[in-house]
Short mmCIF file of C-alpha atoms in Angstrom, two decimals:
data_model
loop_
_atom_site.label_atom_id
_atom_site.label_comp_id
_atom_site.label_asym_id
_atom_site.label_seq_id
_atom_site.Cartn_x
_atom_site.Cartn_y
_atom_site.Cartn_z
CA MET A 33 -12.72 -80.67 15.72
CA ILE A 34 -9.45 -81.06 13.85
CA ILE A 35 -9.50 -79.62 10.32
CA GLY A 36 -6.01 -80.62 9.20
CA HIS A 37 -2.35 -79.69 9.41
CA SER A 38 0.22 -77.28 8.06
CA VAL A 39 3.99 -77.27 7.84
CA SER A 40 5.90 -73.90 7.71
CA ASP A 41 9.66 -73.12 7.72
CA GLY A 42 11.21 -71.63 10.77
CA ASP A 43 10.19 -68.12 9.74
CA GLY A 44 6.55 -69.05 9.08
CA VAL A 45 6.42 -69.50 5.25
CA ILE A 46 3.86 -72.16 4.49
CA LEU A 47 5.59 -75.26 2.85
CA ALA A 48 2.50 -77.57 2.91
CA ILE A 49 -1.09 -77.45 4.03
CA ASP A 50 -3.95 -79.90 4.02
CA GLU A 51 -6.75 -79.26 1.52
CA PRO A 52 -9.57 -79.07 4.17
CA VAL A 53 -7.53 -76.13 5.92
CA ALA A 54 -7.09 -74.37 2.65
CA THR A 55 -10.84 -74.76 1.92
CA VAL A 56 -11.75 -73.33 5.38
CA LEU A 57 -9.37 -70.33 4.82
CA GLN A 58 -11.18 -69.83 1.45
CA ARG A 59 -8.13 -70.52 -0.61
CA THR A 60 -6.49 -73.29 -2.55
CA GLN A 61 -3.39 -75.26 -1.40
CA LYS A 62 -1.47 -73.75 -4.27
CA GLN A 63 -2.43 -70.11 -3.13
CA LEU A 64 -1.28 -70.65 0.36
CA VAL A 65 2.03 -72.48 -0.18
CA GLY A 66 4.76 -69.89 -0.21
CA LEU A 67 2.86 -67.35 1.90
CA SER A 68 3.85 -66.35 5.45
CA TYR A 69 1.09 -67.34 7.90
CA LEU A 70 1.34 -63.74 9.19
CA SER A 71 -0.04 -62.41 5.86
CA ILE A 72 -3.26 -64.29 6.36
CA THR A 73 -3.45 -63.63 10.11
CA HIS A 74 -5.88 -60.95 11.35
CA PRO A 75 -3.76 -57.72 11.93
CA ASP A 76 -4.99 -57.50 15.51
CA ASP A 77 -3.82 -61.02 16.28
CA VAL A 78 -0.32 -60.72 14.73
CA ALA A 79 1.56 -59.45 17.85
CA ARG A 80 0.13 -62.11 20.07
CA ASN A 81 0.85 -64.76 17.44
CA LEU A 82 4.32 -63.68 17.05
CA SER A 83 4.88 -63.76 20.81
CA HIS A 84 3.71 -67.25 21.11
CA VAL A 85 5.71 -68.59 18.20
CA ALA A 86 8.83 -66.75 19.33
CA ALA A 87 8.55 -68.55 22.77
CA LEU A 88 8.48 -71.99 21.31
CA GLN A 89 11.44 -74.15 22.14
CA PRO A 90 12.96 -76.45 19.38
CA ASN A 91 11.47 -79.91 19.94
CA GLY A 92 9.75 -78.74 23.12
CA ASN A 93 6.23 -78.19 24.20
CA SER A 94 3.64 -76.98 21.70
CA ALA A 95 1.46 -73.87 22.20
CA ARG A 96 -2.26 -73.63 21.73
CA ILE A 97 -3.26 -70.28 19.96
CA ARG A 98 -6.76 -69.10 19.29
CA LYS A 99 -6.46 -66.70 16.42
CA ARG A 100 -8.39 -64.96 13.53
CA TYR A 101 -7.52 -65.40 9.95
CA ILE A 102 -8.55 -63.25 7.03
CA GLY A 103 -10.20 -65.60 4.54
CA GLY A 104 -9.73 -65.31 0.81
CA GLY A 105 -13.18 -63.85 0.56
CA GLY A 106 -12.45 -61.29 3.23
CA ASP A 107 -14.21 -63.10 6.04
CA ILE A 108 -12.79 -63.29 9.49
CA ILE A 109 -12.21 -66.97 10.45
CA THR A 110 -11.46 -67.89 14.12
CA LEU A 111 -9.50 -71.22 14.61
CA GLU A 112 -7.41 -72.83 17.28
CA VAL A 113 -3.84 -73.88 16.25
CA GLN A 114 -1.64 -76.23 18.18
CA VAL A 115 1.87 -75.46 17.01
CA SER A 116 5.27 -76.78 17.89
CA ARG A 117 8.74 -76.11 16.58
CA LEU A 118 10.97 -78.76 15.20
CA GLY A 119 14.66 -77.97 14.69
CA ASN A 120 16.07 -74.36 14.68
CA GLY A 121 15.43 -71.24 12.71
CA GLN A 122 15.18 -71.38 8.90
CA SER A 123 16.20 -74.92 8.83
CA GLY A 124 13.51 -75.88 11.35
CA ARG A 125 9.84 -76.44 10.90
CA LEU A 126 6.68 -75.10 12.49
CA ILE A 127 3.97 -77.87 12.65
CA GLY A 128 0.47 -76.71 13.13
CA THR A 129 -2.80 -78.62 13.82
CA LEU A 130 -5.70 -76.45 13.08
CA CYS A 131 -9.13 -77.02 14.80
CA THR A 132 -12.49 -75.29 14.66
CA ALA A 133 -12.78 -72.83 17.41
CA PRO A 134 -16.27 -72.99 19.22
CA THR A 135 -18.21 -69.73 18.81
CA LEU A 136 -20.97 -68.39 20.87
CA ALA A 137 -23.43 -69.04 17.95
CA ASP A 138 -22.54 -72.77 18.07
CA HIS A 139 -24.13 -72.84 21.64
CA VAL A 140 -26.91 -70.33 21.75
CA GLY A 141 -29.84 -72.07 23.36
CA GLY A 142 -27.77 -75.02 24.45
CA ASP A 143 -25.58 -75.94 27.33
CA GLY A 144 -22.21 -75.59 25.67
CA MET A 145 -19.53 -74.38 27.98
CA PRO A 146 -18.28 -71.34 25.88
CA HIS A 147 -21.82 -69.85 25.93
CA HIS A 148 -22.29 -70.61 29.53
CA LEU A 149 -18.95 -68.91 30.47
CA TRP A 150 -19.64 -65.90 28.23
CA ARG A 151 -23.12 -65.47 29.75
CA ARG A 152 -21.71 -65.58 33.27
CA ALA A 153 -19.09 -63.05 32.37
CA LYS A 154 -21.68 -60.68 30.82
CA ASP A 155 -23.90 -61.12 33.96
CA LEU A 156 -20.98 -60.28 36.20
CA LEU A 157 -20.21 -57.17 34.21
CA SER A 158 -23.92 -56.14 34.42
CA VAL A 159 -23.87 -56.53 38.28
CA ILE A 160 -20.69 -54.44 38.47
CA ARG A 161 -22.11 -51.67 36.34
CA ALA A 162 -25.46 -51.58 38.30
CA ARG A 163 -23.56 -51.66 41.70
CA ASP A 164 -21.36 -48.71 40.46
CA THR A 165 -24.30 -46.77 39.27
CA VAL A 166 -26.34 -47.20 42.48
CA LEU A 167 -23.64 -47.11 45.01
CA GLY A 168 -20.84 -45.23 43.21
CA SER A 169 -17.69 -46.60 41.69
CA ASP A 170 -15.46 -44.71 44.22
CA LEU A 171 -16.37 -47.37 46.78
CA PHE A 172 -15.00 -50.29 45.00
CA ALA A 173 -11.45 -51.11 43.51
CA ASP A 174 -11.80 -54.31 41.56
CA HIS A 175 -10.47 -52.71 38.27
CA ALA A 176 -8.10 -55.67 37.36
CA TRP A 177 -10.93 -58.25 37.52
CA THR A 178 -13.31 -56.01 35.70
CA ALA A 179 -10.73 -55.29 33.06
CA LEU A 180 -10.24 -59.10 32.56
CA LEU A 181 -13.92 -59.65 32.13
CA ILE A 182 -14.21 -56.73 29.57
CA VAL A 183 -11.44 -58.16 27.48
CA TYR A 184 -12.68 -61.83 27.83
CA VAL A 185 -16.22 -60.94 26.67
CA ALA A 186 -14.86 -58.72 23.71
CA GLU A 187 -12.64 -61.72 22.54
CA ALA A 188 -15.61 -64.20 22.96
CA GLU A 189 -17.60 -61.83 20.73
CA SER A 190 -14.81 -61.40 18.22
CA ARG A 191 -14.53 -57.67 19.03
CA ILE A 192 -11.33 -55.71 19.87
CA ALA A 193 -10.96 -54.39 23.42
CA SER A 194 -9.14 -51.15 22.81
CA VAL A 195 -7.43 -49.36 25.79
CA ASP A 196 -9.68 -46.44 25.37
CA MET A 197 -12.78 -48.58 25.39
CA VAL A 198 -11.72 -50.39 28.63
CA ALA A 199 -10.77 -47.15 30.28
CA ASP A 200 -14.08 -45.72 29.42
CA GLN A 201 -16.01 -48.69 30.78
CA LEU A 202 -13.90 -48.62 33.96
CA ARG A 203 -14.23 -44.89 34.24
CA LEU A 204 -10.45 -44.59 34.58
CA SER A 205 -7.86 -42.47 32.89
CA ARG A 206 -5.56 -44.12 30.35
CA SER A 207 -2.70 -43.55 32.73
CA THR A 208 -4.43 -45.23 35.61
CA LEU A 209 -5.54 -48.17 33.42
CA GLY A 210 -2.02 -48.35 32.16
CA ARG A 211 -0.79 -49.15 35.66
CA TRP A 212 -3.41 -51.92 36.06
CA ILE A 213 -2.34 -53.31 32.63
CA ARG A 214 1.27 -53.54 33.76
CA VAL A 215 0.25 -55.43 36.94
CA LEU A 216 -1.77 -57.84 34.79
CA GLN A 217 1.24 -58.27 32.49
CA ALA A 218 3.44 -59.03 35.36
CA LYS A 219 1.04 -61.81 36.21
CA SER A 220 1.08 -63.08 32.66
CA LEU A 221 -2.66 -62.58 32.33
CA ILE A 222 -2.77 -59.92 29.55
CA GLU A 223 -0.57 -59.32 26.55
CA PRO A 224 1.31 -55.98 26.14
CA PRO A 225 -0.98 -53.55 24.41
CA ASP A 226 -0.47 -53.39 20.64
CA THR A 227 0.61 -49.77 20.31
CA ASP A 228 -0.29 -49.51 16.73
CA ARG A 229 -3.84 -50.73 17.09
CA ASP A 230 -4.51 -49.89 20.70
CA ALA A 231 -5.73 -53.53 21.30
CA LEU A 232 -5.65 -55.55 24.60
CA GLN A 233 -5.75 -59.33 24.47
CA LEU A 234 -5.63 -61.99 27.15
CA THR A 235 -2.77 -64.35 27.24
CA GLN A 236 -3.44 -68.08 27.13
CA THR A 237 -2.98 -68.09 31.02
CA GLY A 238 -5.37 -65.29 31.18
CA ILE A 239 -8.07 -67.02 29.28
CA GLN A 240 -7.67 -70.22 31.18
CA SER A 241 -7.57 -68.39 34.62
CA VAL A 242 -10.76 -66.35 33.80
CA GLU A 243 -12.66 -69.38 32.55
CA ARG A 244 -11.55 -71.41 35.65
CA LEU A 245 -12.95 -68.71 37.93
CA LEU A 246 -16.18 -68.43 35.82
CA ALA A 247 -16.65 -72.24 35.85
CA THR A 248 -15.92 -72.81 39.47
CA GLN A 249 -17.52 -69.83 41.15
CA PRO A 250 -21.24 -69.81 40.07
CA ALA A 251 -22.06 -67.44 42.79
CA MET A 252 -18.84 -65.35 42.81
CA ALA A 253 -19.19 -62.28 44.90
CA VAL A 254 -18.57 -58.79 43.42
CA ASN A 255 -16.44 -56.94 46.00
#
C-alpha cells in the first residue's frame, strides 16, 4: 500500500515529504526536511541503498528498494521505495514513492505469498541440514543455493546474515565462502559484503530469483 512520496536533491537531502510518510517514520515533516535519507536509513542497509541510487540513470528507469529506516522512536521500520532520478547531480531530484513492506507477521496463519515463500525456504533449509547430518555434508556441493536461502530467510525475518554466520551454517571456512560469494556477485545475485558490518544481502535480482524458484518449484529437489 502506498504511504506517500518524498522529493530529495541529487545528493539525497530531503526537500519535501508527505505527512503520512513522516508519521510512519515517527517524525514530523519539519524534522525530516533538510536531512539526508542516509541519516535515517538502517546502517546495515546504507551500502545497498547507495549502490541502487548510484545506478539510477537520469530520467531513466526507477529502482525498487526494500530497506529499513530507523524511526524517531528508535524502532526499525521496513518499507519499499520506488525511486527514480530526474535531472543530474545536485541540480536533479530523487523522487521516491514509499509503500508498506509486507512482513511475515502480516501473513501468519494466512495464505499470503511472503509467508508462504518464507515457510518453504525454512523447510528447504531444514531438509538440507537433516540431510547433511544423516549422510554427511561432504557428499553434497549446493553451497551457493544454500547460502542464498540462508540470506533470504534472514532478510525475511529482519535479521543480519553475517559472513561468519553463513559460513558456520554451511560448515565452510570464510575463504571458501568468499569464493562462493564472488560467484554469486558475478551473477548479480548478492551484494558485495559490507566490510564494516560483515553483512550479506541479496540484490533485487537475487530476491526475485529466489522467490521465483520457491514459488514455481513446490517439490524442488535437494541435490
